[in-house]
Coordinates of C-alpha atoms in Angstrom, one line a residue:
M338 CA 16.4 10.6 -9.8
T339 CA 12.6 10.5 -9.5
I340 CA 11.0 10.2 -6.1
A341 CA 9.8 6.7 -6.9
E342 CA 13.4 5.7 -7.7
Q343 CA 14.6 7.1 -4.4
F344 CA 12.4 4.8 -2.4
R345 CA 12.4 1.7 -4.7
V346 CA 13.5 -1.5 -3.1
T347 CA 17.0 -2.6 -4.4
K348 CA 18.8 -5.9 -4.2
E349 CA 20.7 -4.5 -1.2
F350 CA 17.5 -3.7 0.7
Q351 CA 17.4 -4.7 4.4
V352 CA 14.6 -4.3 6.9
K353 CA 16.4 -2.4 9.7
D354 CA 14.8 -0.2 12.4
A355 CA 17.2 2.6 11.5
N356 CA 15.7 2.9 8.0
A357 CA 12.2 3.3 9.5
K358 CA 13.4 6.6 11.1
K359 CA 14.8 8.2 8.1
K360 CA 13.5 11.5 6.8
L361 CA 14.3 11.8 3.1
L362 CA 11.6 14.0 1.7
G363 CA 10.2 17.4 2.6
A364 CA 11.4 19.9 5.2
S365 CA 14.2 19.3 7.6
D366 CA 13.8 17.3 10.8
D367 CA 13.7 20.5 12.9
D368 CA 10.0 21.4 13.4
K369 CA 10.7 24.7 15.1
N370 CA 10.3 26.5 11.8
G371 CA 7.1 24.8 10.9
G372 CA 8.6 22.0 8.8
K373 CA 6.0 19.4 9.8
A374 CA 3.2 21.8 9.0
A375 CA 4.7 22.5 5.7
D376 CA 5.0 18.8 4.9
K377 CA 1.4 18.3 5.8
L378 CA 0.3 21.1 3.6
L379 CA 2.3 19.7 0.7
T380 CA 0.7 16.3 1.2
L381 CA -2.7 17.9 1.1
K382 CA -1.9 19.6 -2.2
L383 CA -0.6 16.3 -3.6
A384 CA -3.8 14.6 -2.4
E385 CA -5.9 17.2 -4.3
Q386 CA -3.8 16.6 -7.4
I387 CA -4.3 12.9 -7.0
E388 CA -8.1 13.5 -6.9
D389 CA -7.9 15.5 -10.2
L390 CA -5.8 12.8 -11.8
Q391 CA -8.2 10.1 -10.7
N392 CA -11.0 12.0 -12.4
L393 CA -9.0 11.8 -15.6
L394 CA -8.3 8.1 -15.0
Y395 CA -12.0 7.4 -14.5
A396 CA -13.1 9.5 -17.6
E397 CA -10.5 7.8 -19.8
H398 CA -11.8 4.4 -18.5
N399 CA -8.9 2.4 -19.9
R400 CA -6.2 1.8 -17.3
K401 CA -6.5 0.7 -13.6
V402 CA -4.4 1.5 -10.5
L403 CA -3.8 -1.0 -7.7
V404 CA -2.1 0.4 -4.5
I405 CA -0.9 -2.2 -2.0
L406 CA -0.2 -1.2 1.6
Q407 CA 1.7 -3.6 3.7
G408 CA 3.3 -3.1 7.1
M409 CA 3.4 -4.2 10.7
D410 CA 0.5 -3.4 13.0
T411 CA 0.3 0.4 13.7
S412 CA 2.5 1.2 10.7
G413 CA -0.2 3.5 9.4
K414 CA -2.2 1.7 6.7
D415 CA -5.5 3.3 7.7
G416 CA -3.8 6.7 8.2
T417 CA -2.4 6.5 4.7
V418 CA -5.8 5.7 3.2
K419 CA -7.2 8.8 4.9
G420 CA -4.3 11.2 4.4
V421 CA -3.3 10.3 0.8
F422 CA -6.5 9.0 -0.8
G423 CA -9.2 10.7 1.3
Q424 CA -9.9 13.4 -1.3
I425 CA -10.8 11.0 -4.1
N426 CA -14.4 10.7 -5.2
P427 CA -15.7 7.4 -3.8
L428 CA -17.2 6.6 -7.2
G429 CA -13.8 6.0 -8.6
A430 CA -11.9 4.5 -5.7
R431 CA -12.3 1.6 -3.3
T432 CA -10.4 0.4 -0.3
V433 CA -10.3 -3.3 0.5
A434 CA -9.2 -4.4 3.9
F435 CA -8.2 -8.1 3.9
K436 CA -8.8 -9.8 7.2
A437 CA -8.4 -13.5 8.2
P438 CA -9.9 -15.6 5.4
S439 CA -13.4 -17.0 5.9
N440 CA -14.2 -20.7 5.6
D441 CA -15.5 -20.1 2.0
E442 CA -12.2 -18.3 1.1
K443 CA -10.1 -21.0 2.7
S444 CA -11.9 -23.6 0.4
H445 CA -10.4 -21.8 -2.6
D446 CA -6.8 -21.0 -3.5
Y447 CA -5.3 -18.1 -1.6
L448 CA -5.5 -15.7 -4.5
W449 CA -9.1 -16.3 -5.2
R450 CA -10.5 -13.7 -2.8
V451 CA -7.8 -11.2 -4.0
H452 CA -8.4 -11.5 -7.7
K453 CA -12.1 -10.5 -7.5
E454 CA -11.2 -7.3 -5.7
V455 CA -8.6 -5.9 -8.2
P456 CA -9.6 -2.6 -9.8
G457 CA -11.7 -2.2 -12.9
K458 CA -11.1 0.2 -15.7
G459 CA -10.8 3.8 -14.5
E460 CA -10.6 2.7 -10.9
I461 CA -8.1 3.1 -8.1
T462 CA -8.2 0.3 -5.6
I463 CA -6.2 0.4 -2.3
F464 CA -5.4 -2.9 -0.6
N465 CA -5.1 -2.5 3.1
R466 CA -3.1 -5.7 3.6
S467 CA -3.2 -8.0 0.6
H468 CA -2.2 -11.4 -0.8
Y469 CA 1.2 -10.8 0.7
E470 CA -0.2 -11.9 4.1
D471 CA 0.0 -15.4 2.5
V472 CA 3.8 -15.3 2.5
L473 CA 4.2 -13.3 5.7
I474 CA 2.0 -14.4 8.7
T475 CA 1.8 -17.9 7.1
R476 CA 5.5 -18.2 7.0
V477 CA 6.2 -16.6 10.4
H478 CA 3.9 -19.1 12.1
D479 CA 5.1 -22.0 9.9
W480 CA 1.7 -22.7 8.4
I481 CA 3.6 -23.1 5.1
D482 CA 7.2 -24.3 4.7
Q483 CA 9.9 -22.6 2.8
A484 CA 9.3 -24.6 -0.4
E485 CA 5.6 -23.6 -0.4
C486 CA 6.6 -20.0 0.3
K487 CA 8.9 -19.9 -2.8
R488 CA 6.1 -21.4 -4.9
R489 CA 3.8 -18.6 -3.7
Y490 CA 6.4 -16.0 -4.6
A491 CA 6.4 -17.3 -8.1
Q492 CA 2.6 -17.4 -8.2
I493 CA 2.4 -13.9 -7.0
R494 CA 4.9 -12.7 -9.6
D495 CA 2.8 -14.4 -12.3
F496 CA -0.5 -12.9 -10.9
E497 CA 0.9 -9.4 -10.8
R498 CA 2.5 -9.7 -14.3
M499 CA -0.9 -10.7 -15.6
L500 CA -2.6 -7.7 -14.0
A501 CA 0.1 -5.4 -15.4
E502 CA -0.2 -6.9 -18.9
T503 CA -4.0 -6.2 -18.8
G504 CA -3.7 -2.5 -18.0
T505 CA -3.2 -2.4 -14.2
V506 CA -0.6 0.0 -12.7
I507 CA 0.7 -1.6 -9.5
L508 CA 2.3 0.3 -6.7
K509 CA 3.3 -1.6 -3.6
F510 CA 4.3 0.2 -0.4
F511 CA 6.0 -1.3 2.6
L512 CA 5.2 0.9 5.5
H513 CA 8.4 0.5 7.5
I514 CA 8.0 1.1 11.2
S515 CA 10.6 0.4 14.0
K516 CA 9.9 -1.8 17.0
A517 CA 10.2 1.2 19.4
E518 CA 7.7 3.2 17.5
Q519 CA 5.2 0.4 17.3
K520 CA 5.6 0.1 21.1
A521 CA 4.9 3.8 21.6
R522 CA 1.8 3.6 19.3
L523 CA 0.4 0.6 21.1
E524 CA 0.9 2.2 24.5
E525 CA -0.8 5.3 23.2
R526 CA -3.9 3.3 22.2
L527 CA -4.0 1.5 25.6
A528 CA -3.7 4.8 27.5
D529 CA -6.6 6.5 25.7
P530 CA -10.1 4.9 26.1
D531 CA -11.2 6.7 23.0
K532 CA -8.6 4.7 21.0
H533 CA -9.4 1.3 22.6
W534 CA -11.5 0.4 19.5
K535 CA -8.3 0.5 17.5
F536 CA -6.5 -1.9 19.9
D537 CA -6.4 -5.7 19.2
T538 CA -4.8 -8.0 21.8
Q539 CA -3.6 -10.1 18.9
D540 CA -1.1 -7.2 18.1
L541 CA 0.7 -8.1 21.3
V542 CA 0.9 -11.7 20.3
E543 CA 2.3 -10.9 16.8
R544 CA 4.8 -8.4 18.3
K545 CA 6.6 -11.4 19.9
Y546 CA 7.5 -12.5 16.4
W547 CA 9.0 -9.2 15.4
E548 CA 12.4 -10.5 14.1
A549 CA 10.7 -13.3 12.2
Y550 CA 8.4 -10.7 10.5
Q551 CA 11.3 -8.5 9.6
E552 CA 13.0 -11.4 7.9
A553 CA 9.7 -12.5 6.2
Y554 CA 9.2 -8.9 4.8
E555 CA 12.7 -8.6 3.6
N556 CA 12.5 -12.0 1.7
A557 CA 9.1 -11.2 0.3
L558 CA 9.9 -7.8 -1.0
L559 CA 13.2 -8.9 -2.6
A560 CA 11.5 -11.9 -4.2
T561 CA 8.5 -10.1 -5.7
D562 CA 9.9 -6.6 -6.7
A563 CA 9.6 -6.1 -10.4
D564 CA 9.5 -3.2 -12.8
H565 CA 5.8 -3.8 -13.5
A566 CA 5.0 -4.3 -9.8
P567 CA 7.6 -2.3 -7.8
W568 CA 8.0 -2.2 -4.1
Y569 CA 8.7 1.1 -2.3
A570 CA 10.1 1.1 1.2
V571 CA 8.6 4.0 3.1
P572 CA 10.0 5.2 6.4
S573 CA 7.0 5.3 8.6
D574 CA 8.1 6.2 12.1
S575 CA 7.0 9.7 11.1
K576 CA 3.3 9.7 10.0
T577 CA 3.9 13.0 8.1
Q578 CA 6.9 11.6 6.2
R579 CA 5.0 8.4 5.4
N580 CA 2.1 10.2 3.8
L581 CA 4.3 12.7 2.0
V582 CA 6.4 10.0 0.4
I583 CA 3.4 7.9 -0.7
A584 CA 1.4 10.9 -2.0
S585 CA 4.5 12.0 -3.9
I586 CA 5.0 8.6 -5.6
V587 CA 1.3 8.1 -6.5
Q588 CA 1.1 11.6 -7.9
E589 CA 4.3 11.1 -9.9
K590 CA 3.1 7.8 -11.3
L591 CA -0.3 9.1 -12.3
L592 CA 1.3 12.1 -14.1
N593 CA 3.5 9.7 -16.0
L594 CA 0.4 8.0 -17.4
K595 CA -0.3 11.2 -19.3
L596 CA -4.0 10.8 -18.8
K597 CA -6.5 12.6 -21.0
Y598 CA -10.2 13.1 -21.2
P599 CA -11.7 11.1 -24.1
P600 CA -12.6 12.9 -27.4
G601 CA -15.8 14.9 -27.3
N602 CA -18.8 13.6 -29.2
P603 CA -19.5 16.0 -32.2
E604 CA -23.1 14.9 -32.2
F605 CA -23.6 16.5 -28.9
S606 CA -23.1 19.9 -30.4
K607 CA -26.4 19.4 -32.3
L608 CA -28.4 18.8 -29.2
K609 CA -30.5 21.4 -27.4
V610 CA -31.7 21.4 -23.8
E611 CA -35.2 22.7 -23.8

Protein backbone atom coordinates (compact mmCIF):
# COMPACT_ATOMS: atom_id res chain seq x y z
CA MET A 1 0.00 0.00 0.00
CA THR A 2 1.32 3.43 -0.93
CA ILE A 3 1.29 6.30 1.53
CA ALA A 4 -1.41 8.02 -0.54
CA GLU A 5 -3.59 4.90 -0.39
CA GLN A 6 -3.15 4.77 3.37
CA PHE A 7 -4.74 8.21 3.82
CA ARG A 8 -7.22 8.19 0.93
CA VAL A 9 -10.81 8.84 1.96
CA THR A 10 -12.94 5.69 1.63
CA LYS A 11 -16.68 5.16 1.47
CA GLU A 12 -16.58 4.31 5.18
CA PHE A 13 -14.85 7.59 6.07
CA GLN A 14 -16.17 9.46 9.11
CA VAL A 15 -15.08 12.76 10.61
CA LYS A 16 -14.39 11.77 14.21
CA ASP A 17 -12.16 13.53 16.72
CA ALA A 18 -10.40 10.25 17.49
CA ASN A 19 -9.13 10.07 13.89
CA ALA A 20 -7.56 13.52 14.19
CA LYS A 21 -5.26 12.24 16.93
CA LYS A 22 -3.88 9.22 15.07
CA LYS A 23 -0.19 8.91 14.32
CA LEU A 24 0.18 6.61 11.35
CA LEU A 25 3.48 7.68 9.82
CA GLY A 26 7.02 8.24 11.02
CA ALA A 27 8.46 7.57 14.46
CA SER A 28 6.54 6.22 17.43
CA ASP A 29 4.45 8.48 19.67
CA ASP A 30 7.17 8.45 22.33
CA ASP A 31 9.32 11.54 21.80
CA LYS A 32 11.82 10.64 24.50
CA ASN A 33 14.07 9.05 21.88
CA GLY A 34 13.85 12.00 19.51
CA GLY A 35 10.98 10.70 17.41
CA LYS A 36 9.48 14.13 16.80
CA ALA A 37 12.84 15.58 15.77
CA ALA A 38 13.37 12.65 13.41
CA ASP A 39 9.98 13.24 11.79
CA LYS A 40 10.75 16.94 11.34
CA LEU A 41 14.07 16.07 9.69
CA LEU A 42 12.34 13.60 7.37
CA THR A 43 9.77 16.23 6.42
CA LEU A 44 12.56 18.69 5.61
CA LYS A 45 14.24 16.13 3.35
CA LEU A 46 10.93 15.47 1.61
CA ALA A 47 10.39 19.21 1.17
CA GLU A 48 13.81 19.47 -0.47
CA GLN A 49 12.93 16.59 -2.79
CA ILE A 50 9.65 18.32 -3.65
CA GLU A 51 11.68 21.41 -4.58
CA ASP A 52 13.85 19.33 -6.96
CA LEU A 53 10.79 17.69 -8.49
CA GLN A 54 9.10 21.06 -8.93
CA ASN A 55 12.12 22.22 -10.93
CA LEU A 56 11.57 19.28 -13.26
CA LEU A 57 7.85 20.05 -13.46
CA TYR A 58 8.61 23.65 -14.40
CA ALA A 59 11.27 22.67 -16.97
CA GLU A 60 9.00 20.06 -18.57
CA HIS A 61 6.30 22.75 -18.78
CA ASN A 62 3.49 20.37 -19.58
CA ARG A 63 1.63 19.24 -16.49
CA LYS A 64 0.24 21.24 -13.57
CA VAL A 65 -0.29 20.47 -9.88
CA LEU A 66 -3.13 21.80 -7.73
CA VAL A 67 -2.93 21.21 -3.98
CA ILE A 68 -6.08 21.97 -1.99
CA LEU A 69 -5.88 22.49 1.78
CA GLN A 70 -9.16 22.44 3.68
CA GLY A 71 -9.76 22.26 7.40
CA MET A 72 -11.28 23.95 10.40
CA ASP A 73 -9.71 27.13 11.78
CA THR A 74 -6.27 26.46 13.34
CA SER A 75 -5.96 23.09 11.55
CA GLY A 76 -2.66 24.23 10.07
CA LYS A 77 -3.16 25.35 6.49
CA ASP A 78 -0.60 28.15 6.82
CA GLY A 79 1.79 25.85 8.67
CA THR A 80 1.52 23.28 5.89
CA VAL A 81 2.36 25.86 3.23
CA LYS A 82 5.48 26.84 5.16
CA GLY A 83 6.56 23.38 6.32
CA VAL A 84 5.93 21.40 3.13
CA PHE A 85 6.17 23.91 0.29
CA GLY A 86 8.46 26.54 1.79
CA GLN A 87 11.53 25.26 -0.09
CA ILE A 88 10.02 25.67 -3.57
CA ASN A 89 11.31 28.40 -5.89
CA PRO A 90 8.57 31.08 -5.90
CA LEU A 91 8.85 31.33 -9.69
CA GLY A 92 7.17 27.96 -10.04
CA ALA A 93 4.71 27.97 -7.17
CA ARG A 94 1.85 30.10 -5.91
CA THR A 95 -0.34 30.08 -2.82
CA VAL A 96 -3.87 31.42 -3.13
CA ALA A 97 -5.75 32.19 0.09
CA PHE A 98 -9.48 32.40 -0.55
CA LYS A 99 -11.26 34.82 1.75
CA ALA A 100 -14.90 35.93 1.81
CA PRO A 101 -15.89 36.78 -1.78
CA SER A 102 -15.86 40.43 -2.88
CA ASN A 103 -18.88 42.12 -4.39
CA ASP A 104 -17.42 41.58 -7.85
CA GLU A 105 -16.89 37.89 -7.15
CA LYS A 106 -20.42 37.55 -5.79
CA SER A 107 -21.76 38.90 -9.07
CA HIS A 108 -20.34 35.85 -10.84
CA ASP A 109 -20.84 32.12 -10.27
CA TYR A 110 -18.98 30.76 -7.25
CA LEU A 111 -16.34 28.97 -9.36
CA TRP A 112 -15.42 32.08 -11.36
CA ARG A 113 -12.84 33.38 -8.90
CA VAL A 114 -11.43 29.88 -8.46
CA HIS A 115 -10.96 28.95 -12.11
CA LYS A 116 -8.74 31.93 -12.85
CA GLU A 117 -6.35 30.89 -10.04
CA VAL A 118 -5.70 27.27 -11.11
CA PRO A 119 -2.09 26.41 -12.01
CA GLY A 120 -0.56 26.97 -15.42
CA LYS A 121 1.82 24.55 -17.11
CA GLY A 122 4.81 23.70 -14.95
CA GLU A 123 3.30 25.31 -11.88
CA ILE A 124 2.31 24.10 -8.42
CA THR A 125 -0.55 26.10 -6.93
CA ILE A 126 -1.66 25.67 -3.32
CA PHE A 127 -5.21 26.66 -2.42
CA ASN A 128 -5.45 27.76 1.22
CA ARG A 129 -9.19 27.13 1.44
CA SER A 130 -10.92 26.74 -1.90
CA HIS A 131 -14.18 26.31 -3.79
CA TYR A 132 -15.15 23.82 -1.08
CA GLU A 133 -16.06 26.75 1.16
CA ASP A 134 -19.10 27.05 -1.10
CA VAL A 135 -20.43 23.70 0.13
CA LEU A 136 -19.18 24.05 3.72
CA ILE A 137 -19.80 27.43 5.38
CA THR A 138 -22.67 28.11 2.99
CA ARG A 139 -24.36 24.85 3.99
CA VAL A 140 -23.63 25.17 7.72
CA HIS A 141 -25.26 28.59 7.83
CA ASP A 142 -28.13 27.56 5.54
CA TRP A 143 -27.19 30.09 2.87
CA ILE A 144 -27.88 27.27 0.41
CA ASP A 145 -30.30 24.39 0.84
CA GLN A 146 -29.51 20.70 0.45
CA ALA A 147 -30.71 20.59 -3.14
CA GLU A 148 -28.36 23.43 -4.13
CA CYS A 149 -25.54 21.80 -2.19
CA LYS A 150 -25.96 18.58 -4.20
CA ARG A 151 -25.97 20.58 -7.44
CA ARG A 152 -22.70 22.18 -6.38
CA TYR A 153 -21.16 18.79 -5.59
CA ALA A 154 -21.93 17.78 -9.18
CA GLN A 155 -20.55 21.07 -10.55
CA ILE A 156 -17.36 20.68 -8.52
CA ARG A 157 -16.91 17.12 -9.77
CA ASP A 158 -17.30 18.34 -13.36
CA PHE A 159 -14.92 21.27 -12.76
CA GLU A 160 -12.21 19.06 -11.29
CA ARG A 161 -12.64 16.43 -14.01
CA MET A 162 -12.10 19.12 -16.64
CA LEU A 163 -8.93 20.27 -14.86
CA ALA A 164 -7.63 16.70 -14.66
CA GLU A 165 -8.41 16.00 -18.32
CA THR A 166 -6.42 19.10 -19.32
CA GLY A 167 -3.25 18.09 -17.46
CA THR A 168 -3.77 19.09 -13.83
CA VAL A 169 -2.81 16.71 -11.03
CA ILE A 170 -5.21 17.40 -8.15
CA LEU A 171 -4.37 16.57 -4.53
CA LYS A 172 -6.97 17.47 -1.89
CA PHE A 173 -6.06 17.39 1.79
CA PHE A 174 -8.53 17.55 4.67
CA LEU A 175 -6.58 18.73 7.71
CA HIS A 176 -8.48 16.89 10.41
CA ILE A 177 -8.23 18.56 13.82
CA SER A 178 -10.17 17.67 16.98
CA LYS A 179 -12.34 20.12 18.88
CA ALA A 180 -10.10 19.89 21.96
CA GLU A 181 -6.97 20.65 19.93
CA GLN A 182 -8.62 23.63 18.26
CA LYS A 183 -9.54 24.96 21.73
CA ALA A 184 -5.93 24.63 22.86
CA ARG A 185 -4.59 26.44 19.80
CA LEU A 186 -7.09 29.28 20.08
CA GLU A 187 -6.26 29.69 23.77
CA GLU A 188 -2.55 29.74 22.91
CA ARG A 189 -3.12 32.59 20.48
CA LEU A 190 -5.12 34.54 23.03
CA ALA A 191 -2.49 34.05 25.72
CA ASP A 192 0.40 35.34 23.59
CA PRO A 193 0.22 38.99 22.42
CA ASP A 194 2.69 38.15 19.66
CA LYS A 195 0.09 35.78 18.21
CA HIS A 196 -2.90 38.09 18.47
CA TRP A 197 -2.49 38.97 14.79
CA LYS A 198 -3.39 35.37 14.02
CA PHE A 199 -6.58 35.49 16.08
CA ASP A 200 -9.95 36.27 14.56
CA THR A 201 -13.01 36.62 16.78
CA GLN A 202 -15.03 35.02 13.98
CA ASP A 203 -13.23 31.75 14.80
CA LEU A 204 -15.15 31.67 18.09
CA VAL A 205 -18.42 32.20 16.26
CA GLU A 206 -17.75 29.39 13.79
CA ARG A 207 -16.64 27.07 16.61
CA LYS A 208 -20.23 27.08 17.90
CA TYR A 209 -21.18 25.21 14.70
CA TRP A 210 -18.58 22.48 15.22
CA GLU A 211 -20.86 19.49 14.77
CA ALA A 212 -22.51 20.99 11.70
CA TYR A 213 -19.09 21.56 10.14
CA GLN A 214 -18.04 17.97 10.84
CA GLU A 215 -21.14 16.73 9.04
CA ALA A 216 -20.63 19.16 6.16
CA TYR A 217 -17.02 18.06 5.71
CA GLU A 218 -17.92 14.39 5.79
CA ASN A 219 -20.64 14.87 3.19
CA ALA A 220 -18.47 17.01 0.92
CA LEU A 221 -15.48 14.69 0.99
CA LEU A 222 -17.55 11.59 0.26
CA ALA A 223 -19.46 13.35 -2.53
CA THR A 224 -16.40 14.74 -4.34
CA ASP A 225 -13.67 12.15 -3.88
CA ALA A 226 -12.57 10.72 -7.24
CA ASP A 227 -9.54 8.93 -8.63
CA HIS A 228 -8.62 12.02 -10.66
CA ALA A 229 -9.23 14.32 -7.66
CA PRO A 230 -8.69 12.27 -4.49
CA TRP A 231 -9.29 13.43 -0.94
CA TYR A 232 -6.74 12.56 1.77
CA ALA A 233 -7.75 12.76 5.43
CA VAL A 234 -4.70 13.94 7.38
CA PRO A 235 -4.62 13.63 11.19
CA SER A 236 -3.66 17.16 12.22
CA ASP A 237 -3.68 17.32 16.00
CA SER A 238 0.07 16.80 15.62
CA LYS A 239 1.63 19.49 13.42
CA THR A 240 4.64 17.28 12.83
CA GLN A 241 2.50 14.33 11.71
CA ARG A 242 0.40 16.59 9.48
CA ASN A 243 3.39 17.98 7.61
CA LEU A 244 5.04 14.58 7.29
CA VAL A 245 1.93 12.97 5.83
CA ILE A 246 1.30 15.73 3.30
CA ALA A 247 4.96 15.98 2.27
CA SER A 248 5.10 12.20 1.82
CA ILE A 249 2.03 12.11 -0.41
CA VAL A 250 3.08 15.10 -2.53
CA GLN A 251 6.58 13.67 -3.03
CA GLU A 252 5.14 10.27 -3.88
CA LYS A 253 2.72 11.72 -6.44
CA LEU A 254 5.38 13.89 -8.10
CA LEU A 255 7.71 10.89 -8.40
CA ASN A 256 4.90 8.94 -10.06
CA LEU A 257 4.77 11.55 -12.82
CA LYS A 258 8.26 10.44 -13.94
CA LEU A 259 9.20 14.01 -14.74
CA LYS A 260 12.11 14.65 -17.11
CA TYR A 261 13.98 17.64 -18.39
CA PRO A 262 13.08 18.43 -22.03
CA PRO A 263 15.53 17.28 -24.74
CA GLY A 264 18.55 19.50 -25.24
CA ASN A 265 18.80 21.75 -28.28
CA PRO A 266 21.58 20.40 -30.60
CA GLU A 267 21.97 23.86 -32.11
CA PHE A 268 23.21 25.16 -28.80
CA SER A 269 26.38 23.06 -29.12
CA LYS A 270 27.41 25.27 -32.03
CA LEU A 271 27.17 28.46 -30.01
CA LYS A 272 30.15 30.14 -28.38
CA VAL A 273 30.14 32.60 -25.53
CA GLU A 274 32.66 35.33 -26.37
